[in-house]
Coordinates of C-alpha atoms in Angstrom, one line a residue:
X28 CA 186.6 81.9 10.9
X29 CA 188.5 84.7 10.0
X30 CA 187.6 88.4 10.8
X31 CA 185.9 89.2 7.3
X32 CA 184.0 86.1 7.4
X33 CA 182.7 87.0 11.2
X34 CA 181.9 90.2 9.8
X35 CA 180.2 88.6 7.0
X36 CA 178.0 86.7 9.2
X37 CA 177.2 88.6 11.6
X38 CA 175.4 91.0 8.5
X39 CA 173.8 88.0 7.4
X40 CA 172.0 87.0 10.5
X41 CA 171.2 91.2 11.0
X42 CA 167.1 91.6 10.2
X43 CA 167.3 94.4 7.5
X44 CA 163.5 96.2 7.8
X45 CA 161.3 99.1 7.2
X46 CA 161.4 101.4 9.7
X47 CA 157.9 101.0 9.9
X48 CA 157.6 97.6 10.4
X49 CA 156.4 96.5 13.7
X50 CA 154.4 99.4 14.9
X51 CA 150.4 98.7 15.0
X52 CA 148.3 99.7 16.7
X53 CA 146.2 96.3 17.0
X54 CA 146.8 93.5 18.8
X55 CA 175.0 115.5 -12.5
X56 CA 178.3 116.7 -12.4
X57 CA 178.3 119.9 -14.4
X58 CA 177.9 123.3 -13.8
X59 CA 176.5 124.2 -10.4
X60 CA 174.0 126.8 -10.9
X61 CA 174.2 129.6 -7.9
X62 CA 170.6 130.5 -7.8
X63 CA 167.0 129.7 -6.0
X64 CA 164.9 127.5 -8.7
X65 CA 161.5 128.0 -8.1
X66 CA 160.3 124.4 -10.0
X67 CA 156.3 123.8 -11.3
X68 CA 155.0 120.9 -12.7
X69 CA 154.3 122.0 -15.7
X70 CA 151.9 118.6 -17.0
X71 CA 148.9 119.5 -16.0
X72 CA 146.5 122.5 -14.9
X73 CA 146.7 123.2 -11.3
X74 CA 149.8 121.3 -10.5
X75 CA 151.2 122.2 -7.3
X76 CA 153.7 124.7 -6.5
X77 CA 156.9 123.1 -5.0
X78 CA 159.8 124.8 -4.4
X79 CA 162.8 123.8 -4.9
X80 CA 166.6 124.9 -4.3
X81 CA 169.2 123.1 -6.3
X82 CA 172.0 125.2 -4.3
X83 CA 174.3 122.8 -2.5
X84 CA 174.7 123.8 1.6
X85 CA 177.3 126.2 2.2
X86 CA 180.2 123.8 3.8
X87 CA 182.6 126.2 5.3
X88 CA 179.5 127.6 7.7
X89 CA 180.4 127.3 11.2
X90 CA 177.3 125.8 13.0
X91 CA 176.2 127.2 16.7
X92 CA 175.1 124.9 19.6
X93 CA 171.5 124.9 18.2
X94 CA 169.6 123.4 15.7
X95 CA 166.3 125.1 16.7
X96 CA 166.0 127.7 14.2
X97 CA 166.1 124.9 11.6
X98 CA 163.6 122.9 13.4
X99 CA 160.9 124.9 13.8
X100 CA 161.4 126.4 9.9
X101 CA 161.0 122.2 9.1
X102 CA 158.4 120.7 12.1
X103 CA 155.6 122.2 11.3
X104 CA 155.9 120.0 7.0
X105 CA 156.4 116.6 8.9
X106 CA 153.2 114.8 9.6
X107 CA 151.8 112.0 11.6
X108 CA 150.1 109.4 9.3
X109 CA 147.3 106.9 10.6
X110 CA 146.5 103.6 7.8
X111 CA 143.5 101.7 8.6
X112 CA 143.1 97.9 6.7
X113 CA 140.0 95.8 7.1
X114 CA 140.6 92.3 7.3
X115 CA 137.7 89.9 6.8
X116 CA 138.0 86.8 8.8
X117 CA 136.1 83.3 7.9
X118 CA 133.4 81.9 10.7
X119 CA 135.2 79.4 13.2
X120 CA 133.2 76.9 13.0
X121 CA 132.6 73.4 15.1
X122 CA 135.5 71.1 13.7
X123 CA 132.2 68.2 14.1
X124 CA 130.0 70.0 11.8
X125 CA 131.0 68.8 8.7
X126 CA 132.0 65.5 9.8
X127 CA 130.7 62.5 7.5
X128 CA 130.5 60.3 10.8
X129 CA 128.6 62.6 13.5
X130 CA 126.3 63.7 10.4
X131 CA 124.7 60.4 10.3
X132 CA 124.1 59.9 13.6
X133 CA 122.8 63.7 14.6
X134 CA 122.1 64.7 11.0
X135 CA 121.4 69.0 10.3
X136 CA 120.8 69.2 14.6
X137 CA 124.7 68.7 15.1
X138 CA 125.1 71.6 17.5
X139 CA 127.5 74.4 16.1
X140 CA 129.1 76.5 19.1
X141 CA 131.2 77.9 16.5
X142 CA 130.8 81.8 16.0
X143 CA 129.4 81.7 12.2
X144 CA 129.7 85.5 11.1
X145 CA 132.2 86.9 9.0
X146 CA 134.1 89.1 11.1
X147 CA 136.7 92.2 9.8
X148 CA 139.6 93.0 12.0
X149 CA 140.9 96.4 12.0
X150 CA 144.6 96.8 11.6
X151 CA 145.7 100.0 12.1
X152 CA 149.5 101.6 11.7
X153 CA 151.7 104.5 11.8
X154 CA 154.2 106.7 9.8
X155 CA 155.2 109.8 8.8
X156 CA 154.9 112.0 5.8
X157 CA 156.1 115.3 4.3
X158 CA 154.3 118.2 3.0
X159 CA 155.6 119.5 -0.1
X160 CA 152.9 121.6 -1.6
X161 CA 150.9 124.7 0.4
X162 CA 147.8 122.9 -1.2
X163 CA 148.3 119.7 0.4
X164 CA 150.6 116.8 -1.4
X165 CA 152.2 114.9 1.0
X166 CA 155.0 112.5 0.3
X167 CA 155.5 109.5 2.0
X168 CA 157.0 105.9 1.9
X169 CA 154.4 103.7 -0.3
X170 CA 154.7 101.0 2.5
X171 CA 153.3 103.5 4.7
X172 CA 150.5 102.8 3.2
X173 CA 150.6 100.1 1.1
X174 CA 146.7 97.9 1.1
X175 CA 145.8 100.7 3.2
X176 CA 141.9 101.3 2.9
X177 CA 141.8 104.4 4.9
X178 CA 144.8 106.9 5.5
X179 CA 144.4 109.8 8.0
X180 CA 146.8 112.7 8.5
X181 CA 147.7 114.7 11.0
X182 CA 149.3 118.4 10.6
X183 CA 150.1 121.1 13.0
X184 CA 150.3 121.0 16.8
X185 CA 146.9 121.0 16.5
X186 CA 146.9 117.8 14.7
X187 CA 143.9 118.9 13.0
X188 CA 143.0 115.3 10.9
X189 CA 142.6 115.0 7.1
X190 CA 141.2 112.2 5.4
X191 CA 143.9 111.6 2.6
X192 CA 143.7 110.6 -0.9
X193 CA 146.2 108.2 -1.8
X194 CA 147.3 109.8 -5.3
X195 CA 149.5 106.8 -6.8
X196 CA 152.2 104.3 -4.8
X197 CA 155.1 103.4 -6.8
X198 CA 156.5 99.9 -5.1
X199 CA 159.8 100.1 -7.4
X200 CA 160.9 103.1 -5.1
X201 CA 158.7 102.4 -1.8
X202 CA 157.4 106.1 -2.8
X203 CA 152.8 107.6 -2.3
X204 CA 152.1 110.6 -2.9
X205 CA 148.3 111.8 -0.6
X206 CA 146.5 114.8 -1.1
X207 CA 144.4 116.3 1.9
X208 CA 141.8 118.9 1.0
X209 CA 143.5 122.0 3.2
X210 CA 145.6 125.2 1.7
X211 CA 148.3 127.5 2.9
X212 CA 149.8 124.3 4.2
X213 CA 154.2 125.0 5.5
X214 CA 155.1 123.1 2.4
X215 CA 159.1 122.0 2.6
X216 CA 162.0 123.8 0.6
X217 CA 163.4 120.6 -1.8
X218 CA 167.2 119.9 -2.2
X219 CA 169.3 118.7 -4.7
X220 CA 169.9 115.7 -3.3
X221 CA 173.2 115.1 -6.1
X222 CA 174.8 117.7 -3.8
X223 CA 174.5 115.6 -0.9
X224 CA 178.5 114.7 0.0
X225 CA 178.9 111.8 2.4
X226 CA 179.5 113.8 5.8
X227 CA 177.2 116.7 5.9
X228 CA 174.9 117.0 8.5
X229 CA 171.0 115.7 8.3
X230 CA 168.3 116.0 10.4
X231 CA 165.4 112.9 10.7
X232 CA 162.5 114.1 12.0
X233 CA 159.2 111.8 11.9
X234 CA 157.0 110.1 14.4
X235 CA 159.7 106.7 16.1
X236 CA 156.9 104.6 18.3
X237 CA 153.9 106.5 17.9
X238 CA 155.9 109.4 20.6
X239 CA 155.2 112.4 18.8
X240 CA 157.1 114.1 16.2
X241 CA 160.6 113.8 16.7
X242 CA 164.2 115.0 15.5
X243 CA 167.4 113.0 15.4
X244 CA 170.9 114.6 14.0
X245 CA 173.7 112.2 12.3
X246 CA 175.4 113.0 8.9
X247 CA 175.5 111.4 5.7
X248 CA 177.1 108.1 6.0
X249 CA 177.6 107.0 2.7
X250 CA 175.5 107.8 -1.0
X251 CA 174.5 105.4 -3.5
X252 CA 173.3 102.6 -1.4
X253 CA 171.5 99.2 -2.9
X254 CA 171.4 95.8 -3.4
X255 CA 169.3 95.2 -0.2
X256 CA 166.6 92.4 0.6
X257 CA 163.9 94.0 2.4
X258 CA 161.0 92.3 4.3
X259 CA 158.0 92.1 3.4
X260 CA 156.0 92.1 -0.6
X261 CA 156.8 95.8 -1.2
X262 CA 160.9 95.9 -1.5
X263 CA 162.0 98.7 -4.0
X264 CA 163.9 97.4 -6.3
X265 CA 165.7 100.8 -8.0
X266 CA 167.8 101.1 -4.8
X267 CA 170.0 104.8 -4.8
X268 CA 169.4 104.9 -1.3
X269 CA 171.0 107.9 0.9
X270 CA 172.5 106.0 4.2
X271 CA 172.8 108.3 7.3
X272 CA 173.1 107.4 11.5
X273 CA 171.0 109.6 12.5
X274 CA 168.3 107.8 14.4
X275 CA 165.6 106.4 12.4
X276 CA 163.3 104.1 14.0
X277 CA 159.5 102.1 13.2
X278 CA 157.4 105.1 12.8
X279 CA 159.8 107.4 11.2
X280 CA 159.3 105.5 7.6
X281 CA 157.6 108.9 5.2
X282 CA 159.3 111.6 7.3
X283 CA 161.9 113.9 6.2
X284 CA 165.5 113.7 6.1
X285 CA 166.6 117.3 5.6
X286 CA 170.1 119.3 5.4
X287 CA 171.4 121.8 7.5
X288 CA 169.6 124.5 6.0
X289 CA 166.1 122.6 6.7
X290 CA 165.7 121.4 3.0
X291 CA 164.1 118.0 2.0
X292 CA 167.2 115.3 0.6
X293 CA 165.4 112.2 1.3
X294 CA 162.4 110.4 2.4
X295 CA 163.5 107.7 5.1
X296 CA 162.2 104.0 4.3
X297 CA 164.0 101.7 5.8
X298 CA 167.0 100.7 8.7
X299 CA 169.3 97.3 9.0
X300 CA 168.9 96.4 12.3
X301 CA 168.6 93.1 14.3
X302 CA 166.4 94.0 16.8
X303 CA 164.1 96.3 14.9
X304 CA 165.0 99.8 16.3
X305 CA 167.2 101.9 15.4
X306 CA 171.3 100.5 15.1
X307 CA 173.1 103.6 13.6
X308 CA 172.3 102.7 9.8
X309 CA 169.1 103.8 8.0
X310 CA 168.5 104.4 4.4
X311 CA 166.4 107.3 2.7
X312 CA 165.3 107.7 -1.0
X313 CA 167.2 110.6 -2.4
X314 CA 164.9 113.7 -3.2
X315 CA 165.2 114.0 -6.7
X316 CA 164.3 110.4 -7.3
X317 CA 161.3 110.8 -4.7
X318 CA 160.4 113.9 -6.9
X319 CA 160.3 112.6 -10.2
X320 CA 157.9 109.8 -8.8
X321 CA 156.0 112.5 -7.4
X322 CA 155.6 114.8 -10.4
X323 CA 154.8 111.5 -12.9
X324 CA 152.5 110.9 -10.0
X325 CA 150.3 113.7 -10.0
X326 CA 150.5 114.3 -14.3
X327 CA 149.7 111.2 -15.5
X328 CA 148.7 108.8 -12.5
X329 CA 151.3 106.7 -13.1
X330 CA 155.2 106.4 -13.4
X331 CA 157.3 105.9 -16.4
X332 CA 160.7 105.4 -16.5
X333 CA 163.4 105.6 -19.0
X334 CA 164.6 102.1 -21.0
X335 CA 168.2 101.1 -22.1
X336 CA 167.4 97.7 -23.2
X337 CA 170.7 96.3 -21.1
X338 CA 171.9 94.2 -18.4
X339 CA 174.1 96.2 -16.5
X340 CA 176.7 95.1 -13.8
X341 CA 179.0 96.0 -10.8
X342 CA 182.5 96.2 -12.1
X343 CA 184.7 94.5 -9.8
X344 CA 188.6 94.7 -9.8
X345 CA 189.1 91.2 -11.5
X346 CA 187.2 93.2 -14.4
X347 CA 188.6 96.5 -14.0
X348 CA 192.0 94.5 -14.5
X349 CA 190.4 92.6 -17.4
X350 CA 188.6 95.5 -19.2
X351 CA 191.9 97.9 -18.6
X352 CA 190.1 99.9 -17.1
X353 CA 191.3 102.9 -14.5
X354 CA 189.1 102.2 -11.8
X355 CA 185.7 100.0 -10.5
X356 CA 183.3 102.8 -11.3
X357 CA 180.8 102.6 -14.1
X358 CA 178.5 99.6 -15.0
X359 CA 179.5 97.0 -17.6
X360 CA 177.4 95.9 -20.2
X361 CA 177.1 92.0 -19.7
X362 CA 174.3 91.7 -22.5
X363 CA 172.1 94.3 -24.7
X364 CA 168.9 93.3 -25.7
X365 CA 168.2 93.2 -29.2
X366 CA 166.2 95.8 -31.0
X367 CA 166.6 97.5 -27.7
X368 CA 167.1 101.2 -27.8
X369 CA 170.8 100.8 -26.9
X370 CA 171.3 98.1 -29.5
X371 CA 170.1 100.6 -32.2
X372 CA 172.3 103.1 -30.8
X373 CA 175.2 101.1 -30.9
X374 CA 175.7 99.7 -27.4
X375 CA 177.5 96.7 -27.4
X376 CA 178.0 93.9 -24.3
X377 CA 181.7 94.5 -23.2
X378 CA 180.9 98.5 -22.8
X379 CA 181.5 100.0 -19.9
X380 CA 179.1 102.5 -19.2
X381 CA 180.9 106.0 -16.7
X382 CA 178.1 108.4 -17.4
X383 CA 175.1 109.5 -18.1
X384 CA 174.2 112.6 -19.2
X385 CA 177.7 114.1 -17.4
X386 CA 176.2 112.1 -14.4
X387 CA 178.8 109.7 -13.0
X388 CA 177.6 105.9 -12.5
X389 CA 179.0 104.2 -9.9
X390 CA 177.7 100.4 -10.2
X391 CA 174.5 98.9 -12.1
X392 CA 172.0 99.8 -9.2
X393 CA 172.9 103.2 -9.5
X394 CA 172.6 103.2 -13.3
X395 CA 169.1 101.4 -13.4
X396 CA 168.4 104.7 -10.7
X397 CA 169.8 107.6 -13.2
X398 CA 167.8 106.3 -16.0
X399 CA 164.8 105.6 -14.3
X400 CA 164.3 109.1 -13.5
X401 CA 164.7 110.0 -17.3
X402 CA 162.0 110.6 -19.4
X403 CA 161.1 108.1 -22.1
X404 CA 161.4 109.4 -25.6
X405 CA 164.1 111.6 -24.5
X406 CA 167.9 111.2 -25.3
X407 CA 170.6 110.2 -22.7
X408 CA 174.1 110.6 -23.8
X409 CA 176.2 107.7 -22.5
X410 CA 179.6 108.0 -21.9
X411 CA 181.5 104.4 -22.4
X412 CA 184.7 102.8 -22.7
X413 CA 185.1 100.0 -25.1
X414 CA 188.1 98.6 -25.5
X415 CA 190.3 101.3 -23.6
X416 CA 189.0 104.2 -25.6
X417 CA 186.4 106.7 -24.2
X418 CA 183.8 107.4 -26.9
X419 CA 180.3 109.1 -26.1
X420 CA 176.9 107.3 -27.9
X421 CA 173.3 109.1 -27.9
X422 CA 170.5 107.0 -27.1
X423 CA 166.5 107.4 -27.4
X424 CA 165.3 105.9 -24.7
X425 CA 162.4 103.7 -24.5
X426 CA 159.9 103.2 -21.9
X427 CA 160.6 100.5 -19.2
X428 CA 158.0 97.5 -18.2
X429 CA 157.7 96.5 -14.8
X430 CA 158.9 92.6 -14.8
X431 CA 159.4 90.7 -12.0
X432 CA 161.6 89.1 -10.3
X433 CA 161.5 85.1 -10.7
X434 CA 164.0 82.2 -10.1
X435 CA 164.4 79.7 -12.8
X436 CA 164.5 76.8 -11.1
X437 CA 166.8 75.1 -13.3
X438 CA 168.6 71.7 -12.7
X439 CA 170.9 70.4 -15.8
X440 CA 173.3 68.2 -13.5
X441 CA 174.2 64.6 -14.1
X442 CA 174.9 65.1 -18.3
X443 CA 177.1 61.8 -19.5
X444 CA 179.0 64.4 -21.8
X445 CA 180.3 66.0 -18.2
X446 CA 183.9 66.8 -18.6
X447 CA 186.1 68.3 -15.7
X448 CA 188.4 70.5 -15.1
X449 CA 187.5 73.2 -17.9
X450 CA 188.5 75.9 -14.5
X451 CA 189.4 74.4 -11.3
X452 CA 186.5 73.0 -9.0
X453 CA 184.1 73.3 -12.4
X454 CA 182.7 70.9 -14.4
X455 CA 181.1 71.5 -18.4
X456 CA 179.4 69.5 -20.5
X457 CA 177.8 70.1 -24.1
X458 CA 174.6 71.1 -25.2
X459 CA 172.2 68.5 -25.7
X460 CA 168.6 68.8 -27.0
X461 CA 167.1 68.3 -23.7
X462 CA 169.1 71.4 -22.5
X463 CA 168.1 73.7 -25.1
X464 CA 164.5 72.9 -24.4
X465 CA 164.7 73.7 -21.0
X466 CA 166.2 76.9 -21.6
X467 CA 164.5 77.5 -24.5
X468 CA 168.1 77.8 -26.9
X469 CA 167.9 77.4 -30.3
X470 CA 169.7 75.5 -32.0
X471 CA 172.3 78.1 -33.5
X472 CA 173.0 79.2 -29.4
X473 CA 176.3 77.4 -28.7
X474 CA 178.4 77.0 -25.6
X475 CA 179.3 74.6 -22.4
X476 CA 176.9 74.5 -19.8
X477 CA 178.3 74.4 -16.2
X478 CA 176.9 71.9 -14.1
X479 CA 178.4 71.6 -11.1
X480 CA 181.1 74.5 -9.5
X481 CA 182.8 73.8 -6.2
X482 CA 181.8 76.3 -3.9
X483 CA 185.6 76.4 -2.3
X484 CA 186.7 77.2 -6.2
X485 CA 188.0 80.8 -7.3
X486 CA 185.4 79.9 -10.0
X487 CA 182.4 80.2 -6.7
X488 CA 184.2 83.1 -5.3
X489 CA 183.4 85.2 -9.2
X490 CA 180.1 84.4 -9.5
X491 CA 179.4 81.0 -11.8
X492 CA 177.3 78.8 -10.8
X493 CA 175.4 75.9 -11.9
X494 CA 173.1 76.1 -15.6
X495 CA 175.2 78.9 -16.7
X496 CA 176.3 78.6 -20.1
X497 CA 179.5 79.8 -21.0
X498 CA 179.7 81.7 -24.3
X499 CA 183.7 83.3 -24.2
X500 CA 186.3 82.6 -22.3
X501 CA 189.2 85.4 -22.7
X502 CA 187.3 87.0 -25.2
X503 CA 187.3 83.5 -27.6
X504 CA 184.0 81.7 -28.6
X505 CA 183.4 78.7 -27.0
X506 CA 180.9 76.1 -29.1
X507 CA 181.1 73.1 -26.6
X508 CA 182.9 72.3 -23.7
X509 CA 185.9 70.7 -25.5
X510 CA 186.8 74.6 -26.3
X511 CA 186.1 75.2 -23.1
X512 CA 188.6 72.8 -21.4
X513 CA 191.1 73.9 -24.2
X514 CA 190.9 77.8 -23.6
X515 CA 191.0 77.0 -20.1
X516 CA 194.3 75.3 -20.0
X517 CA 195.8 78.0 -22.1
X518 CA 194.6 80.7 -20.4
X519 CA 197.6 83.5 -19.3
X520 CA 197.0 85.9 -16.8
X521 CA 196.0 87.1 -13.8
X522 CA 192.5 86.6 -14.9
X523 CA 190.5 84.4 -16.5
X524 CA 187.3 86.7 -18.6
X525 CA 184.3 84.7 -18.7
X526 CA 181.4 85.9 -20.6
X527 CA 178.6 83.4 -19.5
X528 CA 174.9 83.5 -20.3
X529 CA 172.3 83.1 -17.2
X530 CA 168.6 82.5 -17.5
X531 CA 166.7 85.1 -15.1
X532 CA 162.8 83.5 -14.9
X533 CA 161.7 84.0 -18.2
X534 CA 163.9 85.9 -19.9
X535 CA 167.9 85.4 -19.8
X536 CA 170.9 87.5 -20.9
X537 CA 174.8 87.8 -20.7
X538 CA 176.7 88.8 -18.2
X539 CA 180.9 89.1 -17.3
X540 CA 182.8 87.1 -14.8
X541 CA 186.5 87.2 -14.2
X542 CA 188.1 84.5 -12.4
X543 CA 191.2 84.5 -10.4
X544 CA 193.9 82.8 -12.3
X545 CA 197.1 83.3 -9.5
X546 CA 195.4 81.3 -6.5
X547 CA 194.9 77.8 -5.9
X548 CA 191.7 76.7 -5.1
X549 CA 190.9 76.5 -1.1

């Protein structure tokens, strides 16, 4: 095994988990604007005052040997939050009681020792939650309190208890919003958390172990985090995620990670760890994503997001080389949805998507995350590169439904029109009627289906696999697997383009693939 490989492993065996988990208590680049914001939600009557500065921290400070002044300015926001859930337990009854055999001899006077009440079982569980309003909205991670059916907080050194209102959880984020009935609360100062640069210093101060509040210092270790597999029902699956070392343990899950100044930039949620505490690398959802849940929250009791109508993907440097373009940043456009608001704005697959609004995108996570946070109804201006050129297309965006994720479950191997050798380790065939109904094709969709990939094959090592269906190769159509042999053996280059089509449960979609074409197969 070489050295990436051990590396490799060694992440895969890692246990990548809330921060909370385990603890219970039973058994845009643009102009930078050089002033103090003062922002209000605006949607309704009442809304709470939150203040926010959208400044970035003053890097060429020179720090003393304390952090205390910061501290106590940001301490007194942090809370300490207690969920309760009531589990009802069936009766444990005599196994003999309902046995067909013992019934006829003792009939109804079978004795039952069995305890035959229902019973509930308290489970009860900490975190940690922020204060961002004087008049008592608390922001906190949604598994915090996720099936929660009582949720008490703490605030102060007095820790002075509220009985909390959970105001609306948003699992795509891991992001609650509570109100407690208090004012004059220390609400936090907000960031800008797209000022954050990947070595300033954060503070992470929440509850770790039910200890009391506490405050660890690291830095930022790296910014547009995703793509993670987190235990558990209630993963987020828009993943921007701000990574940092300082120490962030179960407990600590809803408490603050703040800047040097003592400003809110993320709520921490989760850590990779294979024992559970902390190992140097925890996660934290950037502010302004935490605030626009927050503010859709509290208006309208629910969250919208922004809809492109695309599947998006990572550009990697196979497809950088492929789609000439000047580095691996942006998202490409493996498919576009049709009468989707980008296909009425002009989108097409094959674009490569570098901004947003003047915001940069750095992969598809991180796109799914920019738009997400945009309104729907309102216009993003996509910057994209087709075909070498830079050109910039407005889109009304539309409003995005919460799908799932599902597998598909498909199995198409073992078709007598098989052929071989179409890419090296790969194996096409045509397809037949039986394959279109199981994918649900029609009978104008045309292709060669893969069904079987070596896993040793530069073919594995992009990306295809078995049941995908591949539509170009090089940027020529490809009706049956006959062209796809024939394009194959022609091929010149480095790479190999494929553009294949994937189901994804129910629905399926397009996506890019580019296949080494200068190494022999393993």
């Amino acid at each position: 095994m070489n050295v990436c490989s051990a590396f490799v492993s060694i992440f895969q065996n890692m246990k990548l988990t809330r921060s909370f988990v385990g603890l219970s208590l039973s058994a845009f680049t643009g102009v930078v604007v050089l002033t103090t914001l003062h922002f209000t939600c605006w949607a309704r009557e009442n809304a709470p005052q939150i203040h926010v500065e959208s400044t970035p921290i003053n890097r060429d400070a020179r720090f003393g040997t304390s952090f205390a002044p910061i501290v106590k300015k940001v301490a007194p926001s942090v809370v300490n939050i207690f969920s309760t859930r009531f589990v009802k337990e069936q009766p444990r009854r005599n196994p003999f009681f309902n046995d067909p055999l013992f019934r006829q001899f003792f009939g109804d006077q079978l004795p039952d020792d069995g305890d035959n009440r229902e019973h509930t079982r308290k489970e009860e569980s900490l975190g940690s939650g922020v204060v961002v309003s004087p008049d008592g909205y608390i922001l906190t991670a949604n598994h915090v309190v996720a099936g929660a059916d009582e949720v008490k907080v703490a605030v102060g050194d007095d820790k002075k208890e509220y009985t909390a209102k959970i105001i609306g959880k948003d699992e795509a984020t891991d992001v609650a919003v509570l109100k407690i009935a208090a004012n004059n609360l220390p609400a936090i100062t907000l960031a800008d958390s797209d000022q954050l640069e990947v070595g300033d210093i954060v503070l992470a101060i929440g509850n770790p172990f039910g200890v009391g509040q506490t405050v660890t210092m690291g830095i930022v270790s790296a910014l547009g985090r995703s793509g993670f597999d987190f235990d558990g029902d209630n993963r987020p699956h828009i993943q921007d995620f701000i990574q940092t070392d300082a120490a962030i343990n179960p407990g600590n899950s809803g408490g603050a990670l703040v800047d040097a100044e003592g400003r809110l930039v993320g709520i921490n949620t989760a850590i990779i760890s294979p024992s559970g505490g902390n190992n140097g690398i925890g996660f934290a959802v950037p502010i302004n994503l935490a605030r626009t849940v927050l503010e859709r929250l509290i208006s309208g009791g629910e969250v919208t997001r922004g809809y492109l109508g695309i599947v998006p993907q990572d550009v990697d440097a196979g497809l950088a080389q492929s789609f000439n373009l000047p580095d691996q940043n942006g998202a490409l456009v493996g498919d576009v949805e049709p009468g989707s608001p980008a296909d009425k704005a002009g989108v097409k697959d094959g674009d490569v998507i570098v901004s947003v609004n003047d915001k940069p995108i750095t992969g598809a996570d991180n796109l799914r995350a920019v738009v997400s946070q945009l309104d729907p109804g309102s216009q993003a201006a996509l910057r994209i590169i087709r075909d070498g050129s830079s050109k910039t297309i407005i889109v009304a965006l539309g409003t995005l439904a919460d799908t799932g994720d599902k597998s598909d479950g498909q199995n198409n191997s073992g078709n007598d029109t098989a052929k071989t050798d179409a890419l090296d380790g790969v194996t096409v065939a045509d397809l037949d009627s039986q394959v279109r109904q199981q994918l649900h094709l029609p009978a104008s969709f045309n292709g060669a289906i893969v069904t079987d990939v070596d896993r040793d094959s530069n073919s594995a090592d992009a990306g295809l696999r078995p049941n995908d269906i591949i539509v170009e190769i090089n940027r020529q159509p490809v009706d049956n697997s006959d062209d796809a042999v024939r394009l194959c053996k022609t091929a010149k280059g480095d790479q190999i383009l494929l553009k294949v089509w994937r189901r994804f449960g129910d629905l399926g979609g397009t996506r890019y693939l580019s296949v080494d074409n200068t190494k022999r197969p393993k």
